[in-house]
mmCIF file of C-alpha atoms in Angstrom:
data_model
loop_
_atom_site.group_PDB
_atom_site.id
_atom_site.type_symbol
_atom_site.label_atom_id
_atom_site.label_comp_id
_atom_site.label_asym_id
_atom_site.label_seq_id
_atom_site.Cartn_x
_atom_site.Cartn_y
_atom_site.Cartn_z
ATOM 1 C CA UNK V 826 -0.176 0.709 0.376
ATOM 2 C CA UNK V 827 1.693 3.290 -0.941
ATOM 3 C CA UNK V 828 1.980 5.388 2.152
ATOM 4 C CA UNK V 829 -0.555 8.233 2.667
ATOM 5 C CA UNK V 830 0.066 11.396 4.693
ATOM 6 C CA UNK V 831 0.199 12.341 7.654
ATOM 7 C CA UNK V 832 -2.646 13.139 9.479
ATOM 8 C CA UNK V 833 -4.196 16.449 11.446
ATOM 9 C CA UNK V 834 -3.659 16.206 15.366
ATOM 10 C CA UNK V 835 -7.507 17.026 15.421
ATOM 11 C CA UNK V 836 -8.819 14.324 12.787
ATOM 12 C CA UNK V 837 -6.495 11.721 14.937
ATOM 13 C CA UNK V 838 -8.167 13.077 18.449
ATOM 14 C CA UNK V 839 -11.415 12.941 16.660
ATOM 15 C CA UNK V 840 -11.473 9.006 15.611
ATOM 16 C CA UNK V 841 -10.223 7.624 18.431
ATOM 17 C CA UNK V 842 -11.989 5.655 21.107
ATOM 18 C CA UNK V 843 -12.322 8.695 24.030
ATOM 19 C CA UNK V 844 -13.166 8.909 27.923
ATOM 20 C CA UNK V 845 -14.301 11.917 30.502
ATOM 21 C CA UNK V 846 -11.438 13.970 30.896
ATOM 22 C CA UNK V 847 -12.717 14.385 34.154
ATOM 23 C CA UNK V 848 -12.379 10.825 34.726
ATOM 24 C CA UNK V 849 -8.643 10.869 33.581
ATOM 25 C CA UNK V 850 -7.954 13.558 35.887
ATOM 26 C CA UNK V 851 -9.482 12.654 39.244
ATOM 27 C CA UNK V 852 -8.071 8.784 38.625
ATOM 28 C CA UNK V 853 -4.600 10.441 37.729
ATOM 29 C CA UNK V 854 -5.120 12.526 41.177
ATOM 30 C CA UNK V 855 -5.929 8.846 42.682
ATOM 31 C CA UNK V 856 -2.617 7.759 41.762
ATOM 32 C CA UNK V 857 -0.881 10.752 42.530
ATOM 33 C CA UNK V 858 -1.985 10.522 45.912
ATOM 34 C CA UNK V 859 -2.064 7.041 46.253
ATOM 35 C CA UNK V 860 1.922 7.265 45.233
ATOM 36 C CA UNK V 861 2.799 10.568 48.080
ATOM 37 C CA UNK V 862 1.012 8.159 50.760
ATOM 38 C CA UNK V 863 3.060 5.136 49.523
ATOM 39 C CA UNK V 864 6.232 6.587 49.096
ATOM 40 C CA UNK V 865 6.112 9.922 51.434
ATOM 41 C CA UNK V 866 9.285 11.122 49.738
ATOM 42 C CA UNK V 867 8.428 13.404 46.490
ATOM 43 C CA UNK V 868 11.358 13.023 45.433
ATOM 44 C CA UNK V 869 10.747 8.645 44.948
ATOM 45 C CA UNK V 870 6.777 9.540 43.823
ATOM 46 C CA UNK V 871 8.867 11.866 41.102
ATOM 47 C CA UNK V 872 10.857 8.949 39.579
ATOM 48 C CA UNK V 873 7.948 6.351 39.910
ATOM 49 C CA UNK V 874 5.359 9.017 38.175
ATOM 50 C CA UNK V 875 8.392 9.147 35.589
ATOM 51 C CA UNK V 876 8.621 5.811 35.345
ATOM 52 C CA UNK V 877 5.086 5.189 34.739
ATOM 53 C CA UNK V 878 4.896 7.466 32.415
ATOM 54 C CA UNK V 879 7.574 5.796 30.444
ATOM 55 C CA UNK V 880 6.336 2.425 31.017
ATOM 56 C CA UNK V 881 3.048 3.826 28.992
ATOM 57 C CA UNK V 882 4.768 5.808 26.712
ATOM 58 C CA UNK V 883 6.517 2.791 24.976
ATOM 59 C CA UNK V 884 3.172 1.655 24.336
ATOM 60 C CA UNK V 885 1.396 4.659 23.100
ATOM 61 C CA UNK V 886 3.983 4.810 20.012
ATOM 62 C CA UNK V 887 2.260 1.967 18.237
ATOM 63 C CA UNK V 888 -0.829 4.000 19.039
ATOM 64 C CA UNK V 889 0.176 7.003 17.401
ATOM 65 C CA UNK V 890 2.410 5.448 14.492
ATOM 66 C CA UNK V 891 -0.923 3.438 13.351
ATOM 67 C CA UNK V 892 -3.125 6.577 13.781
ATOM 68 C CA UNK V 893 -1.079 9.337 12.617
ATOM 69 C CA UNK V 894 0.180 8.133 9.374
ATOM 70 C CA UNK V 895 3.050 9.572 10.370
ATOM 71 C CA UNK V 896 6.379 8.273 8.340
ATOM 72 C CA UNK V 897 9.200 7.953 10.233
ATOM 73 C CA UNK V 898 10.796 11.970 11.064
ATOM 74 C CA UNK V 899 14.266 13.180 9.754
ATOM 75 C CA UNK V 900 15.662 14.699 12.866
ATOM 76 C CA UNK V 901 14.995 15.479 15.835
ATOM 77 C CA UNK V 902 14.122 18.797 14.537
ATOM 78 C CA UNK V 903 10.906 16.985 12.813
ATOM 79 C CA UNK V 904 10.277 14.710 15.938
ATOM 80 C CA UNK V 905 9.760 17.240 18.662
ATOM 81 C CA UNK V 906 6.864 19.218 16.326
ATOM 82 C CA UNK V 907 5.150 15.603 15.375
ATOM 83 C CA UNK V 908 5.093 15.568 19.542
ATOM 84 C CA UNK V 909 3.789 18.834 20.324
ATOM 85 C CA UNK V 910 1.568 19.009 17.349
ATOM 86 C CA UNK V 911 0.406 15.348 17.154
ATOM 87 C CA UNK V 912 1.166 13.695 19.551
ATOM 88 C CA UNK V 913 -0.438 15.972 22.601
ATOM 89 C CA UNK V 914 -3.737 16.334 20.364
ATOM 90 C CA UNK V 915 -3.750 12.482 19.985
ATOM 91 C CA UNK V 916 -3.784 11.672 23.840
ATOM 92 C CA UNK V 917 -4.530 14.697 25.520
ATOM 93 C CA UNK V 918 -6.483 16.539 22.971
ATOM 94 C CA UNK V 919 -4.020 19.980 23.632
ATOM 95 C CA UNK V 920 -1.907 21.431 21.513
ATOM 96 C CA UNK V 921 1.664 22.356 22.796
ATOM 97 C CA UNK V 922 4.402 24.222 20.777
ATOM 98 C CA UNK V 923 7.617 23.741 20.717
ATOM 99 C CA UNK V 924 10.567 27.047 21.552
ATOM 100 C CA UNK V 925 13.656 27.479 23.149
ATOM 101 C CA UNK V 926 16.233 25.484 20.358
ATOM 102 C CA UNK V 927 19.518 25.638 21.149
ATOM 103 C CA UNK V 928 22.162 26.122 18.514
ATOM 104 C CA UNK V 929 22.847 22.874 17.396
ATOM 105 C CA UNK V 930 19.445 21.556 17.594
ATOM 106 C CA UNK V 931 19.641 18.702 19.729
ATOM 107 C CA UNK V 932 17.456 20.772 22.801
ATOM 108 C CA UNK V 933 14.163 22.114 23.229
ATOM 109 C CA UNK V 934 11.083 23.178 24.830
ATOM 110 C CA UNK V 935 8.106 21.951 24.944
ATOM 111 C CA UNK V 936 5.744 24.595 26.021
ATOM 112 C CA UNK V 937 1.862 23.235 27.129
ATOM 113 C CA UNK V 938 -0.447 26.397 27.865
ATOM 114 C CA UNK V 939 -3.135 23.618 28.871
ATOM 115 C CA UNK V 940 -3.047 20.846 30.274
ATOM 116 C CA UNK V 941 -6.352 18.570 31.393
ATOM 117 C CA UNK V 942 -3.973 16.644 34.296
ATOM 118 C CA UNK V 943 -3.928 19.631 36.444
ATOM 119 C CA UNK V 944 -7.524 20.394 36.585
ATOM 120 C CA UNK V 945 -9.298 21.351 39.891
ATOM 121 C CA UNK V 946 -5.427 20.634 41.576
ATOM 122 C CA UNK V 947 -3.664 22.338 44.080
ATOM 123 C CA UNK V 948 -0.785 21.441 45.505
ATOM 124 C CA UNK V 949 -0.561 21.570 49.649
ATOM 125 C CA UNK V 950 2.907 22.911 50.920
ATOM 126 C CA UNK V 951 4.077 19.613 51.596
ATOM 127 C CA UNK V 952 4.252 18.731 48.585
ATOM 128 C CA UNK V 953 6.541 21.754 46.457
ATOM 129 C CA UNK V 954 9.316 19.286 45.364
ATOM 130 C CA UNK V 955 6.520 17.708 43.557
ATOM 131 C CA UNK V 956 6.542 17.317 39.520
ATOM 132 C CA UNK V 957 3.145 16.077 39.250
ATOM 133 C CA UNK V 958 2.812 15.921 35.755
ATOM 134 C CA UNK V 959 6.106 13.096 36.067
ATOM 135 C CA UNK V 960 4.276 11.264 34.194
ATOM 136 C CA UNK V 961 3.969 13.296 31.018
ATOM 137 C CA UNK V 962 7.483 13.478 30.672
ATOM 138 C CA UNK V 963 8.353 9.714 31.258
ATOM 139 C CA UNK V 964 5.705 9.629 28.519
ATOM 140 C CA UNK V 965 7.437 11.738 25.673
ATOM 141 C CA UNK V 966 11.081 9.542 27.071
ATOM 142 C CA UNK V 967 9.477 6.698 26.748
ATOM 143 C CA UNK V 968 8.356 7.368 23.129
ATOM 144 C CA UNK V 969 11.219 8.563 22.003
ATOM 145 C CA UNK V 970 13.094 5.793 23.373
ATOM 146 C CA UNK V 971 11.243 2.766 21.141
ATOM 147 C CA UNK V 972 12.426 5.518 17.964
ATOM 148 C CA UNK V 973 15.880 5.213 19.087
ATOM 149 C CA UNK V 974 16.589 8.806 20.647
ATOM 150 C CA UNK V 975 18.085 8.832 24.011
ATOM 151 C CA UNK V 976 16.636 11.828 26.310
ATOM 152 C CA UNK V 977 16.723 13.455 29.115
ATOM 153 C CA UNK V 978 13.149 15.526 30.144
ATOM 154 C CA UNK V 979 13.325 18.092 32.753
ATOM 155 C CA UNK V 980 10.625 20.605 33.668
ATOM 156 C CA UNK V 981 11.155 24.216 32.860
ATOM 157 C CA UNK V 982 7.506 25.815 34.508
ATOM 158 C CA UNK V 983 5.273 24.593 35.871
ATOM 159 C CA UNK V 984 2.012 26.158 36.491
ATOM 160 C CA UNK V 985 1.565 24.454 39.827
ATOM 161 C CA UNK V 986 4.438 26.177 40.422
ATOM 162 C CA UNK V 987 2.819 29.537 39.939
ATOM 163 C CA UNK V 988 4.166 29.745 36.527
ATOM 164 C CA UNK V 989 2.712 30.689 33.521
ATOM 165 C CA UNK V 990 3.042 27.890 31.180
ATOM 166 C CA UNK V 991 4.355 24.127 31.577
ATOM 167 C CA UNK V 992 7.642 23.713 29.938
ATOM 168 C CA UNK V 993 9.459 20.353 29.622
ATOM 169 C CA UNK V 994 12.658 20.972 28.545
ATOM 170 C CA UNK V 995 13.755 17.918 25.754
ATOM 171 C CA UNK V 996 18.082 17.325 25.334
ATOM 172 C CA UNK V 997 18.351 14.612 22.955
ATOM 173 C CA UNK V 998 21.632 12.428 24.487
ATOM 174 C CA UNK V 999 21.878 10.060 21.498
ATOM 175 C CA UNK V 1000 19.769 8.352 18.726
ATOM 176 C CA UNK V 1001 20.784 5.250 19.407
ATOM 177 C CA UNK V 1002 20.409 2.484 16.649
ATOM 178 C CA UNK V 1003 17.126 1.553 15.000
ATOM 179 C CA UNK V 1004 16.024 -1.072 17.023
ATOM 180 C CA UNK V 1005 12.178 -0.432 16.104
ATOM 181 C CA UNK V 1006 10.064 -2.954 17.978
ATOM 182 C CA UNK V 1007 7.766 -3.087 15.253
ATOM 183 C CA UNK V 1008 8.722 -4.377 11.350
ATOM 184 C CA UNK V 1009 7.991 -2.679 7.938
ATOM 185 C CA UNK V 1010 5.484 -4.781 6.748
ATOM 186 C CA UNK V 1011 2.807 -5.114 9.585
ATOM 187 C CA UNK E 594 -34.888 29.065 36.156
ATOM 188 C CA UNK E 595 -37.175 26.278 34.742
ATOM 189 C CA UNK E 596 -35.846 22.986 34.564
ATOM 190 C CA UNK E 597 -34.526 21.534 31.489
ATOM 191 C CA UNK E 598 -34.944 17.792 30.039
ATOM 192 C CA UNK E 599 -32.450 15.285 30.732
ATOM 193 C CA UNK E 600 -30.260 15.336 28.082
ATOM 194 C CA UNK E 601 -28.972 11.558 26.550
ATOM 195 C CA UNK E 602 -25.962 10.015 27.845
ATOM 196 C CA UNK E 603 -24.379 10.411 24.133
ATOM 197 C CA UNK E 604 -24.961 14.494 23.626
ATOM 198 C CA UNK E 605 -23.487 14.916 27.216
ATOM 199 C CA UNK E 606 -20.502 12.562 26.025
ATOM 200 C CA UNK E 607 -20.059 14.298 22.396
ATOM 201 C CA UNK E 608 -19.581 17.865 24.614
ATOM 202 C CA UNK E 609 -17.396 17.002 27.812
ATOM 203 C CA UNK E 610 -13.662 16.865 27.059
ATOM 204 C CA UNK E 611 -12.401 14.149 26.063
ATOM 205 C CA UNK E 612 -8.857 12.643 26.270
ATOM 206 C CA UNK E 613 -7.808 9.366 24.710
ATOM 207 C CA UNK E 614 -8.859 6.544 25.573
ATOM 208 C CA UNK E 615 -5.652 3.916 25.199
ATOM 209 C CA UNK E 616 -4.171 6.664 27.329
ATOM 210 C CA UNK E 617 -6.622 6.299 30.376
ATOM 211 C CA UNK E 618 -7.044 2.247 30.055
ATOM 212 C CA UNK E 619 -2.896 2.566 30.235
ATOM 213 C CA UNK E 620 -2.757 4.666 33.246
ATOM 214 C CA UNK E 621 -4.966 2.562 35.052
ATOM 215 C CA UNK E 622 -3.083 -0.359 34.291
ATOM 216 C CA UNK E 623 0.062 2.145 35.672
ATOM 217 C CA UNK E 624 -1.943 2.420 39.043
ATOM 218 C CA UNK E 625 -2.998 -1.632 39.463
ATOM 219 C CA UNK E 626 0.583 -2.392 38.638
ATOM 220 C CA UNK E 627 1.684 0.277 41.417
ATOM 221 C CA UNK E 628 -0.357 -1.372 44.174
ATOM 222 C CA UNK E 629 -0.319 -4.916 43.114
ATOM 223 C CA UNK E 630 3.962 -3.978 43.278
ATOM 224 C CA UNK E 631 3.410 -1.972 46.777
ATOM 225 C CA UNK E 632 0.200 -3.413 49.023
ATOM 226 C CA UNK E 633 1.287 -7.131 47.592
ATOM 227 C CA UNK E 634 -1.823 -8.812 48.965
ATOM 228 C CA UNK E 635 -4.570 -9.222 46.016
ATOM 229 C CA UNK E 636 -7.229 -8.323 48.629
ATOM 230 C CA UNK E 637 -5.547 -5.102 50.150
ATOM 231 C CA UNK E 638 -5.200 -3.822 45.982
ATOM 232 C CA UNK E 639 -9.171 -4.768 45.774
ATOM 233 C CA UNK E 640 -9.922 -2.130 48.912
ATOM 234 C CA UNK E 641 -7.866 0.077 47.740
ATOM 235 C CA UNK E 642 -9.207 0.180 44.079
ATOM 236 C CA UNK E 643 -12.376 0.464 45.326
ATOM 237 C CA UNK E 644 -11.946 3.538 47.923
ATOM 238 C CA UNK E 645 -9.121 5.393 44.923
ATOM 239 C CA UNK E 646 -13.059 5.017 43.313
ATOM 240 C CA UNK E 647 -15.340 5.938 45.905
ATOM 241 C CA UNK E 648 -13.192 9.062 45.795
ATOM 242 C CA UNK E 649 -13.817 9.820 42.764
ATOM 243 C CA UNK E 650 -17.197 9.168 42.512
ATOM 244 C CA UNK E 651 -18.058 11.719 44.971
ATOM 245 C CA UNK E 652 -16.885 14.234 43.009
ATOM 246 C CA UNK E 653 -18.098 13.074 39.665
ATOM 247 C CA UNK E 654 -21.318 13.581 40.638
ATOM 248 C CA UNK E 655 -21.328 17.187 40.777
ATOM 249 C CA UNK E 656 -20.298 17.031 36.955
ATOM 250 C CA UNK E 657 -23.001 14.360 36.505
ATOM 251 C CA UNK E 658 -25.569 16.557 37.604
ATOM 252 C CA UNK E 659 -24.436 19.332 36.078
ATOM 253 C CA UNK E 660 -23.674 18.397 32.737
ATOM 254 C CA UNK E 661 -26.333 16.438 32.314
ATOM 255 C CA UNK E 662 -29.586 18.012 33.702
ATOM 256 C CA UNK E 663 -30.673 14.870 35.368
ATOM 257 C CA UNK E 664 -33.339 16.190 38.471
ATOM 258 C CA UNK E 665 -33.625 13.563 41.452
ATOM 259 C CA UNK E 666 -34.748 10.605 40.838
ATOM 260 C CA UNK E 667 -37.461 9.166 42.309
ATOM 261 C CA UNK E 668 -36.458 6.096 43.244
ATOM 262 C CA UNK E 669 -33.355 3.809 43.426
ATOM 263 C CA UNK E 670 -34.955 2.223 39.614
ATOM 264 C CA UNK E 671 -35.061 5.192 38.361
ATOM 265 C CA UNK E 672 -31.513 5.540 39.811
ATOM 266 C CA UNK E 673 -30.185 2.653 38.300
ATOM 267 C CA UNK E 674 -31.176 3.489 34.716
ATOM 268 C CA UNK E 675 -29.312 6.996 34.636
ATOM 269 C CA UNK E 676 -26.444 5.874 35.808
ATOM 270 C CA UNK E 677 -26.284 2.868 33.333
ATOM 271 C CA UNK E 678 -27.562 4.927 30.371
ATOM 272 C CA UNK E 679 -26.014 8.234 31.461
ATOM 273 C CA UNK E 680 -23.120 7.773 33.453
ATOM 274 C CA UNK E 681 -21.801 5.126 31.650
ATOM 275 C CA UNK E 682 -21.861 7.063 28.442
ATOM 276 C CA UNK E 683 -20.827 10.176 29.900
ATOM 277 C CA UNK E 684 -17.120 8.922 31.647
ATOM 278 C CA UNK E 685 -16.387 5.590 29.580
ATOM 279 C CA UNK E 686 -18.120 5.903 26.159
ATOM 280 C CA UNK E 687 -19.690 2.779 27.345
ATOM 281 C CA UNK E 688 -23.941 2.562 27.812
ATOM 282 C CA UNK E 689 -24.737 -0.108 30.070
ATOM 283 C CA UNK E 690 -28.062 -2.442 30.771
ATOM 284 C CA UNK E 691 -30.044 -2.983 33.801
ATOM 285 C CA UNK E 692 -31.471 -5.912 34.843
ATOM 286 C CA UNK E 693 -31.893 -9.260 37.591
ATOM 287 C CA UNK E 694 -34.228 -6.816 40.027
ATOM 288 C CA UNK E 695 -35.077 -8.600 43.028
ATOM 289 C CA UNK E 696 -38.722 -8.174 43.947
ATOM 290 C CA UNK E 697 -38.746 -5.073 46.003
ATOM 291 C CA UNK E 698 -36.953 -2.813 43.932
ATOM 292 C CA UNK E 699 -33.977 -2.968 46.616
ATOM 293 C CA UNK E 700 -31.054 -4.643 44.488
ATOM 294 C CA UNK E 701 -30.180 -5.224 40.957
ATOM 295 C CA UNK E 702 -26.996 -6.276 37.850
ATOM 296 C CA UNK E 703 -26.010 -3.405 36.025
ATOM 297 C CA UNK E 704 -23.969 -5.305 32.847
ATOM 298 C CA UNK E 705 -21.202 -3.670 31.044
ATOM 299 C CA UNK E 706 -20.667 -5.728 27.844
ATOM 300 C CA UNK E 707 -17.594 -3.294 26.745
ATOM 301 C CA UNK E 708 -15.135 -1.578 29.182
ATOM 302 C CA UNK E 709 -12.718 0.731 27.935
ATOM 303 C CA UNK E 710 -10.519 -0.498 31.088
ATOM 304 C CA UNK E 711 -9.491 -3.414 30.377
ATOM 305 C CA UNK E 712 -8.289 -2.868 26.720
ATOM 306 C CA UNK E 713 -5.210 -4.824 25.982
ATOM 307 C CA UNK E 714 -5.200 -6.256 30.004
ATOM 308 C CA UNK E 715 -4.785 -10.501 30.817
ATOM 309 C CA UNK E 716 -4.324 -11.002 34.581
ATOM 310 C CA UNK E 717 -1.808 -13.233 35.443
ATOM 311 C CA UNK E 718 -1.655 -16.451 36.970
ATOM 312 C CA UNK E 719 -0.727 -14.744 40.259
ATOM 313 C CA UNK E 720 -3.622 -12.072 40.528
ATOM 314 C CA UNK E 721 -6.374 -14.341 39.732
ATOM 315 C CA UNK E 722 -7.874 -12.664 43.281
ATOM 316 C CA UNK E 723 -8.149 -9.491 41.652
ATOM 317 C CA UNK E 724 -11.030 -7.341 40.919
ATOM 318 C CA UNK E 725 -9.341 -5.259 38.345
ATOM 319 C CA UNK E 726 -11.885 -2.941 37.497
ATOM 320 C CA UNK E 727 -12.489 -2.498 41.468
ATOM 321 C CA UNK E 728 -12.296 1.388 40.618
ATOM 322 C CA UNK E 729 -15.912 1.309 39.203
ATOM 323 C CA UNK E 730 -17.998 -0.161 41.827
ATOM 324 C CA UNK E 731 -16.245 2.451 43.981
ATOM 325 C CA UNK E 732 -16.945 5.183 41.335
ATOM 326 C CA UNK E 733 -20.485 4.249 41.627
ATOM 327 C CA UNK E 734 -20.843 3.583 45.549
ATOM 328 C CA UNK E 735 -19.559 6.939 45.944
ATOM 329 C CA UNK E 736 -21.425 8.842 43.534
ATOM 330 C CA UNK E 737 -24.467 7.409 44.988
ATOM 331 C CA UNK E 738 -23.786 7.926 48.271
ATOM 332 C CA UNK E 739 -23.809 11.552 47.766
ATOM 333 C CA UNK E 740 -27.542 11.437 46.511
ATOM 334 C CA UNK E 741 -28.545 9.850 49.444
ATOM 335 C CA UNK E 742 -28.327 6.377 48.856
ATOM 336 C CA UNK E 743 -25.995 3.828 50.851
ATOM 337 C CA UNK E 744 -25.042 0.530 48.405
ATOM 338 C CA UNK E 745 -23.259 -2.717 48.678
ATOM 339 C CA UNK E 746 -21.371 -3.148 45.471
ATOM 340 C CA UNK E 747 -19.955 -6.259 44.167
ATOM 341 C CA UNK E 748 -18.996 -7.897 40.912
ATOM 342 C CA UNK E 749 -20.977 -10.648 39.731
ATOM 343 C CA UNK E 750 -19.180 -11.632 36.060
ATOM 344 C CA UNK E 751 -15.649 -9.802 35.417
ATOM 345 C CA UNK E 752 -14.292 -10.999 31.856
ATOM 346 C CA UNK E 753 -11.197 -10.755 33.013
ATOM 347 C CA UNK E 754 -12.180 -13.758 34.853
ATOM 348 C CA UNK E 755 -13.411 -15.332 31.512
ATOM 349 C CA UNK E 756 -17.165 -14.435 31.670
ATOM 350 C CA UNK E 757 -19.276 -13.248 29.544
ATOM 351 C CA UNK E 758 -19.936 -9.532 30.389
ATOM 352 C CA UNK E 759 -18.887 -7.306 32.905
ATOM 353 C CA UNK E 760 -21.749 -7.289 35.700
ATOM 354 C CA UNK E 761 -21.857 -5.130 38.827
ATOM 355 C CA UNK E 762 -24.892 -5.924 41.351
ATOM 356 C CA UNK E 763 -25.388 -3.248 43.552
ATOM 357 C CA UNK E 764 -27.641 -3.108 46.479
ATOM 358 C CA UNK E 765 -29.351 -1.076 48.562
ATOM 359 C CA UNK E 766 -28.644 -1.156 51.956
ATOM 360 C CA UNK E 767 -30.487 2.287 53.102
ATOM 361 C CA UNK E 768 -31.546 5.856 51.787
ATOM 362 C CA UNK E 769 -30.029 8.366 54.006
ATOM 363 C CA UNK E 770 -31.891 11.319 55.216
ATOM 364 C CA UNK E 771 -30.846 13.909 52.246
ATOM 365 C CA UNK E 772 -27.843 15.949 52.900
ATOM 366 C CA UNK E 773 -26.857 17.060 49.601
ATOM 367 C CA UNK E 774 -22.932 18.694 48.784
ATOM 368 C CA UNK E 775 -24.540 21.079 46.849
ATOM 369 C CA UNK E 776 -28.079 23.664 47.201
ATOM 370 C CA UNK E 777 -30.637 23.957 44.779
ATOM 371 C CA UNK E 778 -29.621 26.915 44.036
ATOM 372 C CA UNK E 779 -26.369 26.521 42.747
#
């Protein structure tokens, strides 16, 4: 079958199965609360959320590639745009933008102005070190690893900490030899 | 403002904010896995999922009442129908049916033939006692408690255990005096 062009994030999002965002938000809140109770250390909760996200990301990438008709991206720059414009739209229903590129094109920021994960969320003083949305950085890291890009991801801005947006810094560490988890003819 | 009629579950679902069902499914799976690791005893995991669901249900009921235009239900029978036809549709995007009423109308079953929580899920042998979807029974229990109905909810059928559907038995224990968490003029 000849390749067809990539679909817009909106078009894909309109056609995937979806659940109510508030249910998702509250369910995610329940996880974070559970982890805070079980692990006690905020730093451990951050790690665990990232790890959960990673495990999700390495699976979501399959649905993303299958539904989006995106073919292999040329470089990290194109990949970052695809994540921001299509990935976030397809899964969370929001669009992100890519900015703050460094000179050699291996580090950028993905900026989210809307984020369903944090609706109704306020962090108590005891959770100051918490990266509440750390699952997202894990998802992006996991998904990128499955397309051969090892990255380091950190939060630069966080609305729950009083910033005006969410900003994820994505740094490309290396492009590992291509070992796709799927075959071309699948 | 004069009351307007209740809206269909489909109409409501089309208008609420939504996220990708696969993201939700994988996120829920991550919670269950986390609880299994942290709590070890499957029975404890069942309890914790139910409690998480309860905490979600007591909040979701507000969105449900606000968006559905459902006015106070006449009795438990009507309430069960509303949950099955509108509640499940509005939050999970699936419809359920109500069946197996007992003679005095205080016990029935809600049957789900489709359940996005369990897509891609297979339980390993070590999890035989697990009620994977126990969060759902908690949500229903919590939501009903906020409209004055104390219930006991248990799984009669579970597709992850080889049954042909999910069947939640809902038993009305008592209707507590009405203490609504919201005021009529809100």
